Structures are given as structure tokens and as C-alpha cells.
mmCIF file of C-alpha atoms and ligand atoms in Angstrom:
data_model
loop_
_atom_site.group_PDB
_atom_site.id
_atom_site.type_symbol
_atom_site.label_atom_id
_atom_site.label_comp_id
_atom_site.label_asym_id
_atom_site.label_seq_id
_atom_site.Cartn_x
_atom_site.Cartn_y
_atom_site.Cartn_z
ATOM 1 C CA MET T 1 36.341 384.637 57.299
ATOM 2 C CA SER T 2 36.394 382.570 60.450
ATOM 3 C CA LEU T 3 37.285 379.522 58.355
ATOM 4 C CA GLN T 4 40.196 381.396 56.784
ATOM 5 C CA LEU T 5 41.374 382.519 60.223
ATOM 6 C CA ARG T 6 41.133 378.974 61.506
ATOM 7 C CA CYS T 7 43.144 377.747 58.540
ATOM 8 C CA LEU T 8 45.768 380.391 59.212
ATOM 9 C CA TYR T 9 45.983 379.391 62.882
ATOM 10 C CA THR T 10 46.201 375.697 62.029
ATOM 11 C CA HIS T 11 48.961 376.480 59.580
ATOM 12 C CA ARG T 12 50.821 378.499 62.193
ATOM 13 C CA TYR T 13 50.400 375.799 64.815
ATOM 14 C CA SER T 14 51.625 373.057 62.518
ATOM 15 C CA LEU T 15 54.598 375.242 61.596
ATOM 16 C CA ALA T 16 55.361 375.748 65.295
ATOM 17 C CA LEU T 17 55.005 371.994 65.833
ATOM 18 C CA VAL T 18 57.458 371.243 63.029
ATOM 19 C CA MET T 19 59.913 373.785 64.450
ATOM 20 C CA THR T 20 59.614 372.231 67.919
ATOM 21 C CA MET T 21 60.174 368.754 66.520
ATOM 22 C CA LEU T 22 63.244 369.954 64.629
ATOM 23 C CA LEU T 23 64.605 371.498 67.847
ATOM 24 C CA LEU T 24 63.883 368.286 69.754
ATOM 25 C CA ALA T 25 65.625 366.258 67.051
ATOM 26 C CA ALA T 26 68.643 368.539 67.301
ATOM 27 C CA ALA T 27 68.662 368.196 71.101
ATOM 28 C CA SER T 28 68.391 364.394 70.976
ATOM 29 C CA GLY T 29 71.095 364.380 68.282
ATOM 30 C CA ASP T 30 73.361 366.152 70.746
ATOM 31 C CA SER T 31 72.630 363.723 73.577
ATOM 32 C CA ASP T 32 73.189 360.837 71.177
ATOM 33 C CA THR T 33 76.886 361.671 71.085
ATOM 34 C CA ALA T 34 77.183 360.742 74.776
ATOM 35 C CA MET T 35 75.501 357.444 75.574
ATOM 36 C CA ASN T 36 74.633 356.747 79.215
ATOM 37 C CA ILE T 37 74.821 353.206 80.507
ATOM 38 C CA LYS T 38 74.231 351.895 84.009
ATOM 39 C CA ALA T 39 75.737 349.007 85.912
ATOM 40 C CA VAL T 40 75.103 347.435 89.291
ATOM 41 C CA LEU T 41 78.172 346.982 91.493
ATOM 42 C CA GLY T 42 79.708 343.538 90.977
ATOM 43 C CA HIS T 43 77.611 342.830 87.870
ATOM 44 C CA SER T 44 78.422 342.992 84.159
ATOM 45 C CA VAL T 45 77.825 345.796 81.681
ATOM 46 C CA THR T 46 78.123 346.018 77.898
ATOM 47 C CA PHE T 47 79.590 349.037 76.122
ATOM 48 C CA ARG T 48 78.132 349.250 72.602
ATOM 49 C CA CYS T 49 79.995 351.408 70.123
ATOM 50 C CA PRO T 50 77.438 352.940 67.736
ATOM 51 C CA SER T 51 78.087 351.940 64.135
ATOM 52 C CA ASN T 52 76.292 351.683 60.793
ATOM 53 C CA HIS T 53 77.728 348.235 60.108
ATOM 54 C CA SER T 54 77.909 349.352 56.479
ATOM 55 C CA GLU T 55 81.698 349.570 56.440
ATOM 56 C CA ALA T 56 84.178 346.874 57.430
ATOM 57 C CA VAL T 57 85.799 347.872 60.714
ATOM 58 C CA GLU T 58 89.572 347.479 60.907
ATOM 59 C CA ARG T 59 90.318 348.807 64.375
ATOM 60 C CA LEU T 60 88.379 349.481 67.568
ATOM 61 C CA TYR T 61 89.709 351.127 70.749
ATOM 62 C CA ILE T 62 87.791 351.705 73.926
ATOM 63 C CA GLN T 63 89.546 354.199 76.179
ATOM 64 C CA LYS T 64 88.667 355.711 79.547
ATOM 65 C CA ILE T 65 89.239 359.315 80.567
ATOM 66 C CA ILE T 66 91.226 359.230 83.816
ATOM 67 C CA ASN T 67 92.536 362.538 85.165
ATOM 68 C CA ASP T 68 92.026 364.185 81.739
ATOM 69 C CA LYS T 69 94.149 361.512 80.059
ATOM 70 C CA GLU T 70 92.930 358.647 77.930
ATOM 71 C CA LYS T 71 93.741 355.139 79.091
ATOM 72 C CA PHE T 72 93.368 352.201 76.733
ATOM 73 C CA ILE T 73 90.938 349.586 78.086
ATOM 74 C CA ASN T 74 90.430 347.059 75.303
ATOM 75 C CA GLY T 75 89.995 346.749 71.547
ATOM 76 C CA PHE T 76 91.141 344.938 68.437
ATOM 77 C CA TYR T 77 93.231 345.511 65.319
ATOM 78 C CA LYS T 78 92.326 343.364 62.312
ATOM 79 C CA ASP T 79 92.251 339.838 63.769
ATOM 80 C CA ARG T 80 94.200 340.539 66.932
ATOM 81 C CA ASP T 81 92.738 341.327 70.353
ATOM 82 C CA MET T 82 94.604 343.990 72.247
ATOM 83 C CA PRO T 83 94.004 343.699 75.955
ATOM 84 C CA TRP T 84 97.403 344.384 77.480
ATOM 85 C CA ASN T 85 96.509 345.656 80.905
ATOM 86 C CA GLU T 86 94.725 345.036 84.205
ATOM 87 C CA TYR T 87 91.383 345.161 82.370
ATOM 88 C CA GLN T 88 92.259 341.995 80.451
ATOM 89 C CA ILE T 89 90.643 339.619 82.929
ATOM 90 C CA ARG T 90 87.431 341.645 83.274
ATOM 91 C CA THR T 91 86.755 342.799 79.707
ATOM 92 C CA LYS T 92 86.028 341.079 76.416
ATOM 93 C CA VAL T 93 85.514 342.687 73.023
ATOM 94 C CA ASN T 94 82.979 341.338 70.557
ATOM 95 C CA LYS T 95 84.150 342.044 66.984
ATOM 96 C CA MET T 96 80.773 341.171 65.492
ATOM 97 C CA ASP T 97 78.671 343.866 67.182
ATOM 98 C CA LEU T 98 81.540 346.178 68.207
ATOM 99 C CA SER T 99 80.778 345.889 71.905
ATOM 100 C CA MET T 100 82.811 345.300 75.049
ATOM 101 C CA GLU T 101 81.605 343.400 78.087
ATOM 102 C CA MET T 102 82.992 344.407 81.482
ATOM 103 C CA ARG T 103 82.492 342.036 84.395
ATOM 104 C CA ASN T 104 82.514 342.629 88.188
ATOM 105 C CA VAL T 105 81.979 346.379 87.819
ATOM 106 C CA SER T 106 83.286 348.495 90.700
ATOM 107 C CA VAL T 107 82.573 352.092 91.683
ATOM 108 C CA SER T 108 85.950 353.182 90.285
ATOM 109 C CA ASP T 109 84.827 352.013 86.820
ATOM 110 C CA GLU T 110 82.430 354.963 86.732
ATOM 111 C CA GLY T 111 83.229 357.687 84.246
ATOM 112 C CA LEU T 112 83.562 358.721 80.624
ATOM 113 C CA TYR T 113 84.690 356.222 77.991
ATOM 114 C CA LYS T 114 85.525 356.885 74.329
ATOM 115 C CA CYS T 115 84.977 354.468 71.517
ATOM 116 C CA TYR T 116 87.157 354.797 68.418
ATOM 117 C CA ILE T 117 86.083 352.949 65.264
ATOM 118 C CA PHE T 118 88.437 352.910 62.224
ATOM 119 C CA ASP T 119 86.893 351.681 58.983
ATOM 120 C CA ILE T 120 89.194 350.015 56.469
ATOM 121 C CA GLY T 121 91.085 352.594 54.450
ATOM 122 C CA VAL T 122 89.873 355.494 56.572
ATOM 123 C CA THR T 123 92.323 357.430 58.736
ATOM 124 C CA ASN T 124 89.807 359.459 60.759
ATOM 125 C CA PRO T 125 88.030 357.349 63.344
ATOM 126 C CA LYS T 126 84.400 357.736 64.359
ATOM 127 C CA VAL T 127 84.474 358.707 67.999
ATOM 128 C CA SER T 128 81.589 358.258 70.411
ATOM 129 C CA ASP T 129 81.278 358.907 74.148
ATOM 130 C CA ILE T 130 79.872 356.419 76.640
ATOM 131 C CA ILE T 131 79.236 357.431 80.249
ATOM 132 C CA LEU T 132 79.118 354.608 82.789
ATOM 133 C CA GLU T 133 77.150 355.090 85.997
ATOM 134 C CA VAL T 134 77.425 352.567 88.832
ATOM 135 C CA THR T 135 74.823 351.931 91.502
ATOM 136 C CA ALA T 136 74.751 349.673 94.539
ATOM 137 C CA GLU T 137 71.713 348.899 96.654
ATOM 138 C CA TYR T 138 72.039 349.652 100.382
ATOM 139 C CA SER T 139 71.612 346.840 102.881
ATOM 140 C CA ALA T 140 68.202 346.719 104.579
ATOM 141 C CA PRO T 141 68.501 349.541 107.153
ATOM 142 C CA THR T 142 68.479 348.694 110.832
ATOM 143 C CA ILE T 143 66.184 350.843 112.950
ATOM 144 C CA THR T 144 66.701 351.140 116.718
ATOM 145 C CA PRO T 145 64.468 353.060 119.119
ATOM 146 C CA ASP T 146 65.464 354.467 122.502
ATOM 147 C CA CYS T 147 62.366 355.881 124.198
ATOM 148 C CA THR T 148 61.916 357.618 127.533
ATOM 149 C CA GLU T 149 58.759 358.919 129.173
ATOM 150 C CA HIS T 150 58.644 362.646 129.744
ATOM 151 C CA ARG T 151 56.203 365.107 131.257
ATOM 152 C CA ARG T 152 54.672 367.673 128.973
ATOM 153 C CA GLY T 153 53.100 370.421 131.095
ATOM 154 C CA VAL T 154 49.726 369.700 132.607
ATOM 155 C CA SER T 155 48.461 367.843 129.520
ATOM 156 C CA GLY T 156 50.086 364.681 130.817
ATOM 157 C CA THR T 157 52.985 362.495 129.801
ATOM 158 C CA GLY T 158 54.338 361.594 126.364
ATOM 159 C CA MET T 159 57.361 359.780 125.016
ATOM 160 C CA SER T 160 60.587 361.130 123.612
ATOM 161 C CA CYS T 161 62.272 358.659 121.298
ATOM 162 C CA ASP T 162 65.746 358.677 119.783
ATOM 163 C CA LEU T 163 65.451 356.714 116.548
ATOM 164 C CA SER T 164 68.603 355.565 114.727
ATOM 165 C CA CYS T 165 68.630 354.266 111.179
ATOM 166 C CA SER T 166 71.723 352.930 109.437
ATOM 167 C CA ALA T 167 72.604 351.051 106.273
ATOM 168 C CA VAL T 168 75.810 349.999 104.545
ATOM 169 C CA GLY T 169 77.234 349.187 101.126
ATOM 170 C CA GLY T 170 75.268 351.598 98.930
ATOM 171 C CA TYR T 171 76.268 353.858 96.074
ATOM 172 C CA PRO T 172 75.889 356.726 95.381
ATOM 173 C CA GLN T 173 75.555 358.546 98.707
ATOM 174 C CA SER T 174 71.905 358.846 99.621
ATOM 175 C CA THR T 175 69.574 360.196 102.283
ATOM 176 C CA ILE T 176 67.429 358.485 104.876
ATOM 177 C CA ARG T 177 63.656 358.751 104.601
ATOM 178 C CA TRP T 178 61.339 358.120 107.559
ATOM 179 C CA THR T 179 57.781 356.948 107.139
ATOM 180 C CA GLY T 180 54.988 357.126 109.700
ATOM 181 C CA LEU T 181 56.327 360.209 111.494
ATOM 182 C CA ASN T 182 54.874 363.701 111.712
ATOM 183 C CA PRO T 183 57.699 365.909 110.340
ATOM 184 C CA SER T 184 56.853 368.750 112.733
ATOM 185 C CA LEU T 185 57.609 366.492 115.714
ATOM 186 C CA THR T 186 60.879 365.260 114.186
ATOM 187 C CA ASN T 187 64.334 366.657 114.871
ATOM 188 C CA VAL T 188 67.533 365.436 113.190
ATOM 189 C CA ILE T 189 70.217 365.318 115.856
ATOM 190 C CA TYR T 190 72.921 363.257 114.163
ATOM 191 C CA ASN T 191 73.973 362.639 110.575
ATOM 192 C CA TRP T 192 76.887 360.501 109.626
ATOM 193 C CA SER T 193 78.048 359.023 106.346
ATOM 194 C CA SER T 194 81.355 357.682 105.146
ATOM 195 C CA ALA T 195 82.691 356.047 102.012
ATOM 196 C CA HIS T 196 84.616 352.813 102.282
ATOM 197 C CA ASN T 197 88.244 353.319 101.265
ATOM 198 C CA ASP T 198 88.441 350.461 98.778
ATOM 199 C CA SER T 199 84.910 349.744 97.569
ATOM 200 C CA LYS T 200 83.952 353.465 97.814
ATOM 201 C CA THR T 201 80.464 352.400 98.928
ATOM 202 C CA TRP T 202 78.690 354.406 101.623
ATOM 203 C CA THR T 203 77.675 353.725 105.194
ATOM 204 C CA ILE T 204 74.945 356.073 106.356
ATOM 205 C CA ASN T 205 73.636 356.666 109.863
ATOM 206 C CA GLN T 206 71.066 359.150 111.106
ATOM 207 C CA THR T 207 69.529 359.719 114.517
ATOM 208 C CA ILE T 208 66.386 361.761 115.101
ATOM 209 C CA THR T 209 64.322 362.586 118.158
ATOM 210 C CA TYR T 210 60.583 362.177 117.992
ATOM 211 C CA ASN T 211 58.003 363.244 120.546
ATOM 212 C CA CYS T 212 54.771 361.320 120.602
ATOM 213 C CA ASP T 213 51.828 360.629 122.869
ATOM 214 C CA GLN T 214 50.178 357.910 120.807
ATOM 215 C CA GLN T 215 51.229 354.590 119.311
ATOM 216 C CA THR T 216 53.214 355.153 116.111
ATOM 217 C CA ASN T 217 54.455 352.681 113.502
ATOM 218 C CA VAL T 218 57.737 353.833 112.003
ATOM 219 C CA SER T 219 60.222 352.586 109.410
ATOM 220 C CA CYS T 220 63.144 354.107 107.544
ATOM 221 C CA ALA T 221 64.434 353.657 104.008
ATOM 222 C CA ILE T 222 67.564 354.398 101.971
ATOM 223 C CA GLY T 223 67.180 354.110 98.221
ATOM 224 C CA GLY T 224 64.999 351.054 97.665
ATOM 225 C CA ALA T 225 66.032 349.344 100.914
ATOM 226 C CA VAL T 226 63.419 349.534 103.685
ATOM 227 C CA SER T 227 63.820 348.625 107.360
ATOM 228 C CA HIS T 228 61.216 346.592 109.186
ATOM 229 C CA THR T 229 58.440 348.532 110.920
ATOM 230 C CA ILE T 230 58.622 349.107 114.652
ATOM 231 C CA THR T 231 55.967 350.444 117.020
ATOM 232 C CA ILE T 232 56.947 353.215 119.392
ATOM 233 C CA CYS T 233 55.023 355.041 122.137
ATOM 234 C CA LYS T 234 52.818 352.024 122.837
ATOM 235 C CA THR T 235 49.765 353.404 124.624
ATOM 236 C CA GLN T 236 49.229 351.687 127.952
ATOM 237 C CA SER T 237 45.471 351.633 128.652
ATOM 238 C CA PHE T 238 46.355 352.565 132.256
ATOM 239 C CA PRO T 239 49.615 353.808 133.668
ATOM 240 C CA LEU T 240 51.423 351.247 135.778
ATOM 241 C CA LYS T 241 50.730 353.185 138.994
ATOM 242 C CA VAL T 242 46.968 353.072 138.394
ATOM 243 C CA ILE T 243 47.124 349.331 137.713
ATOM 244 C CA ALA T 244 49.104 348.822 140.941
ATOM 245 C CA ALA T 245 46.580 350.897 142.917
ATOM 246 C CA ILE T 246 43.648 348.946 141.477
ATOM 247 C CA ALA T 247 45.385 345.661 142.287
ATOM 248 C CA PHE T 248 46.021 346.843 145.842
ATOM 249 C CA VAL T 249 42.379 347.879 146.345
ATOM 250 C CA LEU T 250 41.165 344.575 144.859
ATOM 251 C CA VAL T 251 43.388 342.527 147.151
ATOM 252 C CA PHE T 252 42.261 344.584 150.146
ATOM 253 C CA ALA T 253 38.573 344.133 149.239
ATOM 254 C CA LEU T 254 39.051 340.382 148.756
ATOM 255 C CA LEU T 255 40.769 340.135 152.125
ATOM 256 C CA LEU T 256 37.909 342.044 153.756
ATOM 257 C CA ILE T 257 35.309 339.755 152.167
ATOM 258 C CA PHE T 258 37.339 336.722 153.210
ATOM 259 C CA VAL T 259 37.518 337.940 156.799
ATOM 260 C CA VAL T 260 33.779 338.682 156.892
ATOM 261 C CA VAL T 261 32.896 335.285 155.408
ATOM 262 C CA MET T 262 35.205 333.512 157.825
ATOM 263 C CA LYS T 263 33.624 335.366 160.742
ATOM 264 C CA CYS T 264 30.101 334.384 159.613
ATOM 265 C CA PHE T 265 31.107 330.784 159.066
ATOM 266 C CA CYS T 266 32.812 330.514 162.420
ATOM 267 C CA GLY T 267 29.880 332.196 164.185
ATOM 268 C CA ARG T 268 27.482 329.630 162.611
ATOM 269 C CA GLN T 269 29.667 326.751 163.719
ATOM 270 C CA HIS T 270 29.421 327.936 167.338
ATOM 271 C CA THR T 271 25.571 327.784 167.227
ATOM 272 C CA PRO T 272 24.319 324.269 168.285
ATOM 273 C CA GLU T 273 22.813 321.901 165.646
ATOM 274 C CA ASP T 274 19.465 321.431 167.412
ATOM 275 C CA GLN T 275 18.826 325.160 167.285
ATOM 276 C CA SER T 276 18.528 325.009 163.545
ATOM 277 C CA GLY T 277 16.222 322.013 164.019
ATOM 278 C CA ASP T 278 14.150 324.240 166.285
ATOM 279 C CA VAL T 279 13.891 326.767 163.529
ATOM 280 C CA ASN T 280 12.635 324.061 161.167
ATOM 281 C CA VAL T 281 10.111 322.904 163.744
ATOM 282 C CA SER T 282 8.926 326.410 164.384
ATOM 283 C CA LEU T 283 8.685 326.973 160.656
ATOM 284 C CA THR T 284 6.502 323.858 160.141
ATOM 285 C CA GLU T 285 4.430 324.898 163.118
ATOM 286 C CA TYR T 286 4.010 328.303 161.602
ATOM 287 C CA ARG T 287 3.025 326.768 158.258
ATOM 288 C CA SER T 288 0.453 324.511 159.824
ATOM 289 C CA GLN T 289 -0.891 327.468 161.745
ATOM 290 C CA LEU T 290 -1.194 329.335 158.473
ATOM 291 C CA LYS T 291 -3.079 326.391 156.900
ATOM 292 C CA SER T 292 -5.484 326.168 159.809
ATOM 293 C CA VAL T 293 -6.244 329.857 159.388
HETATM 294 C C1 LIG G 301 75.732 356.334 59.768
HETATM 295 O O1 LIG G 301 75.670 356.763 58.417
HETATM 296 C C2 LIG G 301 75.168 358.081 58.270
HETATM 297 C C3 LIG G 301 75.073 358.360 56.799
HETATM 298 O O2 LIG G 301 76.074 357.766 56.108
HETATM 299 C C4 LIG G 301 76.061 359.072 58.994
HETATM 300 O O3 LIG G 301 75.546 360.374 58.880
HETATM 301 C C5 LIG G 301 76.141 358.706 60.458
HETATM 302 O O4 LIG G 301 77.028 359.562 61.138
HETATM 303 C C6 LIG G 301 76.598 357.270 60.590
HETATM 304 N N1 LIG G 301 76.541 356.908 62.003
HETATM 305 C C7 LIG G 301 77.524 356.299 62.623
HETATM 306 C C8 LIG G 301 77.304 355.982 64.043
HETATM 307 O O5 LIG G 301 78.541 355.984 62.053
HETATM 308 C C1 LIG G 302 85.331 341.787 91.999
HETATM 309 O O1 LIG G 302 86.140 342.914 92.253
HETATM 310 C C2 LIG G 302 86.499 343.089 93.610
HETATM 311 C C3 LIG G 302 87.330 344.350 93.702
HETATM 312 O O2 LIG G 302 86.775 345.380 92.972
HETATM 313 C C4 LIG G 302 87.268 341.880 94.119
HETATM 314 O O3 LIG G 302 87.551 342.058 95.481
HETATM 315 C C5 LIG G 302 86.439 340.640 93.911
HETATM 316 O O4 LIG G 302 87.171 339.515 94.288
HETATM 317 C C6 LIG G 302 86.024 340.510 92.454
HETATM 318 N N1 LIG G 302 85.130 339.397 92.296
HETATM 319 C C7 LIG G 302 85.259 338.502 91.325
HETATM 320 C C8 LIG G 302 84.235 337.418 91.289
HETATM 321 O O5 LIG G 302 86.145 338.571 90.508
HETATM 322 C C1 LIG G 303 71.099 365.617 108.037
HETATM 323 O O1 LIG G 303 70.890 365.358 106.669
HETATM 324 C C2 LIG G 303 69.652 365.759 106.177
HETATM 325 C C3 LIG G 303 69.522 365.352 104.755
HETATM 326 O O2 LIG G 303 70.580 364.613 104.334
HETATM 327 C C4 LIG G 303 69.531 367.265 106.328
HETATM 328 O O3 LIG G 303 68.261 367.674 105.887
HETATM 329 C C5 LIG G 303 69.708 367.637 107.775
HETATM 330 O O4 LIG G 303 69.685 369.044 107.911
HETATM 331 C C6 LIG G 303 71.000 367.103 108.323
HETATM 332 N N1 LIG G 303 71.022 367.348 109.765
HETATM 333 C C7 LIG G 303 72.140 367.543 110.474
HETATM 334 C C8 LIG G 303 71.980 367.790 111.930
HETATM 335 O O5 LIG G 303 73.240 367.547 109.958
HETATM 336 C C1 LIG G 304 91.597 355.543 103.957
HETATM 337 O O1 LIG G 304 92.240 356.497 103.117
HETATM 338 C C2 LIG G 304 92.787 357.610 103.789
HETATM 339 C C3 LIG G 304 93.333 358.586 102.765
HETATM 340 O O2 LIG G 304 93.400 358.029 101.513
HETATM 341 C C4 LIG G 304 93.876 357.138 104.744
HETATM 342 O O3 LIG G 304 94.422 358.251 105.468
HETATM 343 C C5 LIG G 304 93.274 356.150 105.735
HETATM 344 O O4 LIG G 304 94.293 355.623 106.560
HETATM 345 C C6 LIG G 304 92.606 355.002 104.987
HETATM 346 N N1 LIG G 304 91.897 354.157 105.945
HETATM 347 C C7 LIG G 304 91.955 352.841 105.910
HETATM 348 C C8 LIG G 304 91.181 352.110 106.953
HETATM 349 O O5 LIG G 304 92.601 352.227 105.081
HETATM 350 C C1 LIG G 305 74.703 355.208 114.344
HETATM 351 O O1 LIG G 305 74.753 356.299 115.250
HETATM 352 C C2 LIG G 305 74.310 355.985 116.578
HETATM 353 C C3 LIG G 305 74.338 357.253 117.377
HETATM 354 O O2 LIG G 305 75.601 357.830 117.414
HETATM 355 C C4 LIG G 305 75.219 354.907 117.148
HETATM 356 O O3 LIG G 305 74.755 354.542 118.428
HETATM 357 C C5 LIG G 305 75.203 353.684 116.247
HETATM 358 O O4 LIG G 305 76.117 352.716 116.711
HETATM 359 C C6 LIG G 305 75.574 354.078 114.818
HETATM 360 N N1 LIG G 305 75.398 352.921 113.990
HETATM 361 C C7 LIG G 305 76.252 352.597 113.021
HETATM 362 C C8 LIG G 305 75.930 351.380 112.238
HETATM 363 O O5 LIG G 305 77.234 353.274 112.769
HETATM 364 C C1 LIG G 306 50.704 349.526 113.836
HETATM 365 O O1 LIG G 306 50.900 348.209 113.382
HETATM 366 C C2 LIG G 306 50.103 347.248 114.045
HETATM 367 C C3 LIG G 306 50.441 345.886 113.498
HETATM 368 O O2 LIG G 306 51.792 345.764 113.275
HETATM 369 C C4 LIG G 306 48.649 347.548 113.801
HETATM 370 O O3 LIG G 306 47.833 346.620 114.521
HETATM 371 C C5 LIG G 306 48.324 348.964 114.279
HETATM 372 O O4 LIG G 306 46.987 349.284 113.953
HETATM 373 C C6 LIG G 306 49.253 349.955 113.631
HETATM 374 N N1 LIG G 306 49.030 351.251 114.224
HETATM 375 C C7 LIG G 306 48.949 352.367 113.527
HETATM 376 C C8 LIG G 306 48.736 353.626 114.299
HETATM 377 O O5 LIG G 306 49.058 352.350 112.312
#
């Protein structure tokens, strides 16, 4: 009985598995219609129009959707290339693998492209969507501290630091991450970001305040770009005042010793030489007396 039940369950599970796989296949079939490609700002990217290569292709158009209208980018008809526009210098169509290379990609190249393939003797083209995404790495962020000492009740003094982090030339807009800081002691006081008019890349700047009473190593990052690490709230083994006081006491003590030594030395100089000879004599006398005893 238990074997039968197990068989039934296995059957059900495998059925469920098949159903899931069918659903997944359907989902991936859907996403296949829009192909996502990525390009790095200033670099090249290749748009590949999906094709079976079983039919001879007569025409190929690659168009971009701009403000809900299609704009012709590049393509070919029979043996003729058809780049008639500003894209001519940056794009090149490869008839063999039905692809288009685009050089020096800019942020404004981002968007939805459509690829039309007309087989010989066929009026309805095969249409496929290609979505281009552009990224640009931010410059290594610069981190600048501005620390002041502050009193915190009776527990003593700590530091309050304004930390600024900024980076330029990145895309898309991103957020600044701090490492090495306790989030509960961190306060964002200033956020600023702006896109460059022409390149559309972002400049990002953030300032936070951080309260600390022990040495802390901190760095900031935007995307994959990381600043160098700086050390804030450097613990001084003694406050400056204490060091000054100790130095003062030391100098005073040294002076005192010096004065005492000088006094002794001078006093000795005043005593006549023969007196010390007397001492020696008396000492030898004493010794001889001791021996005789
Ligand atoms: C490739 O051929 C198959 C079967 O003929 C068809 O279903 C499919 O849509 C074709 N794919 C493309 C990209 O033309
Ligand atoms: C790349 O494009 C930018 C504008 O988007 C232009 O300023 C730059 O000169 C181009 N670089 C090359 C190598 O063509
Ligand atoms: C600054 O931006 C960060 C994330 O981008 C956000 O969490 C924070 O609330 C912002 N702070 C201010 C003061 O705008
Ligand atoms: C940037 O663009 C805005 C609006 O398009 C314009 O008002 C502004 O003057 C431009 N700034 C620069 C520096 O070109
Ligand atoms: C970032 O913001 C701080 C605080 O306003 C400012 O001092 C600094 O110059 C800014 N840096 C950049 C690169 O904009
Ligand atoms: C901070 O970095 C320095 C070296 O750069 C290291 O000696 C020190 O141990 C670090 N301190 C902490 C708290 O990580």
C-alpha cells in the first residue's frame, strides 16, 4: 500500500515538475522576444538580430524607438548598405551574422531597438526587440574629513566629524556607501547629485556627521569605485594639556636637581684640598687601628 502511495506521489511530483518546466519555458520564451544587452560608456556594443539562418535574408533594418516613433539606425537591402544618418560613422552592419556594431556608446544610446529581418520572397518581417543598457563607472571617490573635538557630558571628550564623499562621471545614478562606520552614530546632512547636460553622467556628493571617541578607519564607495581609507578620531594616548603639564613638571624637577648638584659641587670646591687628605690619613689610621685590635 505504502509503495503504491509512494508511486502515486512520485507521479504527482513529476507531473508538477513537468508543469513547472513548461511554465518556465513559456516565461523564458516571453523574455526571449526582448533581448537585453549592456554597453560601457565610450565602448562598443554588438546588436545581434536573432535568426535561424535557414532562409536567405534580403533586407535588415535596425530601428530605435525615440519618443514613441521608430528611427532608422542602420541596415541593408540586398547588396546595398543603408546608413544615411548621423549613426553612419558609429555603426556597421555585418550581413553574415545579421549583427550591427555600435562604437563609442553614449548614455543617449540607451533604449529599445527593433530588428526587422525580411527573408527573400516574404513580405512579413520577423521582428525582435533589443534593449540597450549603458553603464559608466564612477571615478574613485574623494573622501574629506573635517573633525572637531567636542565635550560629551561627564564621560569625557569625543570627536564630531563631517565626512564628505564625492565622485563624478558615473551612470546610472547611484548611492554612496560608507564602510567602517557604526550606522547609529551616522547622520546624513547633505545629499547632492546632478547629471551632466551633455554626457548625462552623474556627479554625486554626500556629507555625513559622525561622532566617535575611538580611532576609526573609514572609506566610501559608489558602484565599484572605492575611495582610499582614512583614519579619523585618532586616539591621543594623553591629551595635549596632560603632556604639557608633564613636560613642565619634568623641566622643573630637572632644574631643581641641577641647582642642588651645582650647590653641592660648589660647596665641595670651597673645602680645601688638604682636608680631604686628612680624611684619607684618618681613614688609614683608623684601618691600622682596626688591624692592631
Ligand atoms: C526559427 O525557426 C522556427 C521553426 O521554423 C520558428 O518557430 C522560430 O520562430 C524561428 N526563429 C527565428 C528567430 O526566426
Ligand atoms: C565619442 O562620443 C562623444 C560624444 O558622445 C564625443 O565627444 C567623442 O569625441 C567621441 N569619441 C570618439 C573617439 O569618437
Ligand atoms: C540622502 O540619500 C540617501 C540615499 O540616497 C538617503 O537614505 C538619505 O535619506 C538622504 N538624506 C538626505 C538628507 O537627503
Ligand atoms: C543644461 O540644460 C538646461 C535645460 O536643458 C539649461 O537650462 C542649462 O542652461 C544647461 N546648462 C549648461 C551648463 O549647459
Ligand atoms: C560636496 O559637498 C561639500 C559640502 O557642501 C562641499 O564642500 C564640496 O565641495 C562638494 N564637493 C563636490 C565635488 O561637489
Ligand atoms: C586602521 O588602519 C591602520 C593602518 O592603516 C591599522 O594599523 C589600524 O589597526 C586600523 N584601525 C582599526 C580600528 O581598524
